[in-house]
GROMACS .gro file of C-alpha atoms in nm:
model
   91
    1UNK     CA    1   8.850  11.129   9.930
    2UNK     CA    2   9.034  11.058  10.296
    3UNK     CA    3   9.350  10.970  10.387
    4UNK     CA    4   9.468  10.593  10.272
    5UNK     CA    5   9.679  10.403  10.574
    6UNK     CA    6   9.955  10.164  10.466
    7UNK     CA    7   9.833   9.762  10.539
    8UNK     CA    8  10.090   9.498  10.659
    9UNK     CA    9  10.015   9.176  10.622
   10UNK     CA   10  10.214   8.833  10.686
   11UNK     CA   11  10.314   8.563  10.427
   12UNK     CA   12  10.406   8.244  10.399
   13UNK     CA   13  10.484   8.036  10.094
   14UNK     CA   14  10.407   7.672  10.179
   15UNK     CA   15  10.548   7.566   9.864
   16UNK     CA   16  10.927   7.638   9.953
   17UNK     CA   17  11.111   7.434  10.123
   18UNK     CA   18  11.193   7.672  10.397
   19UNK     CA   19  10.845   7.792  10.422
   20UNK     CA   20  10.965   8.124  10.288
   21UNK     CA   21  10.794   8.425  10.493
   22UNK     CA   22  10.752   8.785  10.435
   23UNK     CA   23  10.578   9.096  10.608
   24UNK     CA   24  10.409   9.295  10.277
   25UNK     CA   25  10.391   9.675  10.279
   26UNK     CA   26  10.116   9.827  10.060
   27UNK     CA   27   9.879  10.083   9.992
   28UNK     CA   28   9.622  10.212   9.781
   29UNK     CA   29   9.678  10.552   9.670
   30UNK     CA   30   9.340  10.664   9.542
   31UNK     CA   31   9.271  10.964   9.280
   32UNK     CA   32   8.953  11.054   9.112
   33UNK     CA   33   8.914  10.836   8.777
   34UNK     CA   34   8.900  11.147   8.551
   35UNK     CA   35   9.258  11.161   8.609
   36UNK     CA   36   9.335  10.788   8.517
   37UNK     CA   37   9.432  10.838   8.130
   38UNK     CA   38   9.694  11.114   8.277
   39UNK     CA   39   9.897  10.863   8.535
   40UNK     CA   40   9.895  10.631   8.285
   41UNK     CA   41  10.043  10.806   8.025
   42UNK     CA   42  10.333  10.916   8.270
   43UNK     CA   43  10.379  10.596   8.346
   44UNK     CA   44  10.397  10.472   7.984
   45UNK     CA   45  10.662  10.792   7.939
   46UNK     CA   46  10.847  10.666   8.232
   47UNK     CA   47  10.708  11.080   8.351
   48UNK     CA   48  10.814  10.984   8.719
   49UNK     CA   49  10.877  11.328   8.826
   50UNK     CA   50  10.492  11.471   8.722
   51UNK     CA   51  10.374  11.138   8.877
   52UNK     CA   52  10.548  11.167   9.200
   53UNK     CA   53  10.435  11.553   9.194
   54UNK     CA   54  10.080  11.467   9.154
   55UNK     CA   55  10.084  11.198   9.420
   56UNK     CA   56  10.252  11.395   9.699
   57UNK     CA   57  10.005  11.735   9.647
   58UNK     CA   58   9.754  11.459   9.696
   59UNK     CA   59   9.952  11.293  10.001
   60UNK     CA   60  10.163  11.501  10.156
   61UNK     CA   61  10.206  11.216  10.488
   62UNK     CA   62  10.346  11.004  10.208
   63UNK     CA   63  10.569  11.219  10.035
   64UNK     CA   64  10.917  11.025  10.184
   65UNK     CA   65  10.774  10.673  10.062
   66UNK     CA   66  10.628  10.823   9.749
   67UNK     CA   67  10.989  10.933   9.636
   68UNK     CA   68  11.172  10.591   9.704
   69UNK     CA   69  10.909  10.388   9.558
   70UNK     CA   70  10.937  10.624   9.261
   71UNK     CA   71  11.264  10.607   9.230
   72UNK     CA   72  11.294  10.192   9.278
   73UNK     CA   73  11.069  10.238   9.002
   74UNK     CA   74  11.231  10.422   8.784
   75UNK     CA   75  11.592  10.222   8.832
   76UNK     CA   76  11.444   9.906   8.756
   77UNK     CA   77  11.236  10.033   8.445
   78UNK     CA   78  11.545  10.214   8.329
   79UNK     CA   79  11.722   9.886   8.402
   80UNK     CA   80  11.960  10.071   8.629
   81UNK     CA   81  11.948   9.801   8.889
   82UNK     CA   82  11.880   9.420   8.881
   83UNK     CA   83  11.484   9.315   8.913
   84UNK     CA   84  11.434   9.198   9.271
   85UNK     CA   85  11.285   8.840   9.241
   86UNK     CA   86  11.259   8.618   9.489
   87UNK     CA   87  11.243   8.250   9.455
   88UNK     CA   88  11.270   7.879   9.581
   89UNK     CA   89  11.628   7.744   9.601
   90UNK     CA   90  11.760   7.416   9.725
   91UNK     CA   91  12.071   7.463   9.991
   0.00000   0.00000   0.00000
């Protein structure tokens, strides 16, 4: 299967006003497909713990970043925290 490596890349919005700019984090965390119906039924049970189990015995390198994003995940589907949105404002 390998080993997935985070990507960066660079943004910029050219229709803000300020040109608003970003540097984007992601990666692909790739399982076999027989195992699709599973994740998604966690994820439709909010099941983060299983999920985050079954990602980190298949990354172990990402097992730190894994957690957090989990956990994000779970505070803003639980509505624990405010949704993070960014957008255009005039100063």
């Amino acid at each position: 299967m390998g080993v997935d490596v985070p990507n960066l890349e660079s943004v910029g919005d050219h229709a803000t006003p300020e040109k608003y700019s970003a540097v984007r984090l992601h990666m692909d965390l790739s399982f076999p497909h027989h195992y699709l119906s599973q994740v998604n039924a966690w994820l439709e049970k909010r099941a983060w713990k299983p999920l985050e189990l079954f990602l980190v015995e298949r990354y172990p390198q990402h097992k730190e970043v894994i957690a957090l994003w989990l956990k994000g995940s779970q505070a803003r589907a639980e509505a624990n925290e405010p949704v993070a949105t960014l957008r255009a404002v005039n100063t």
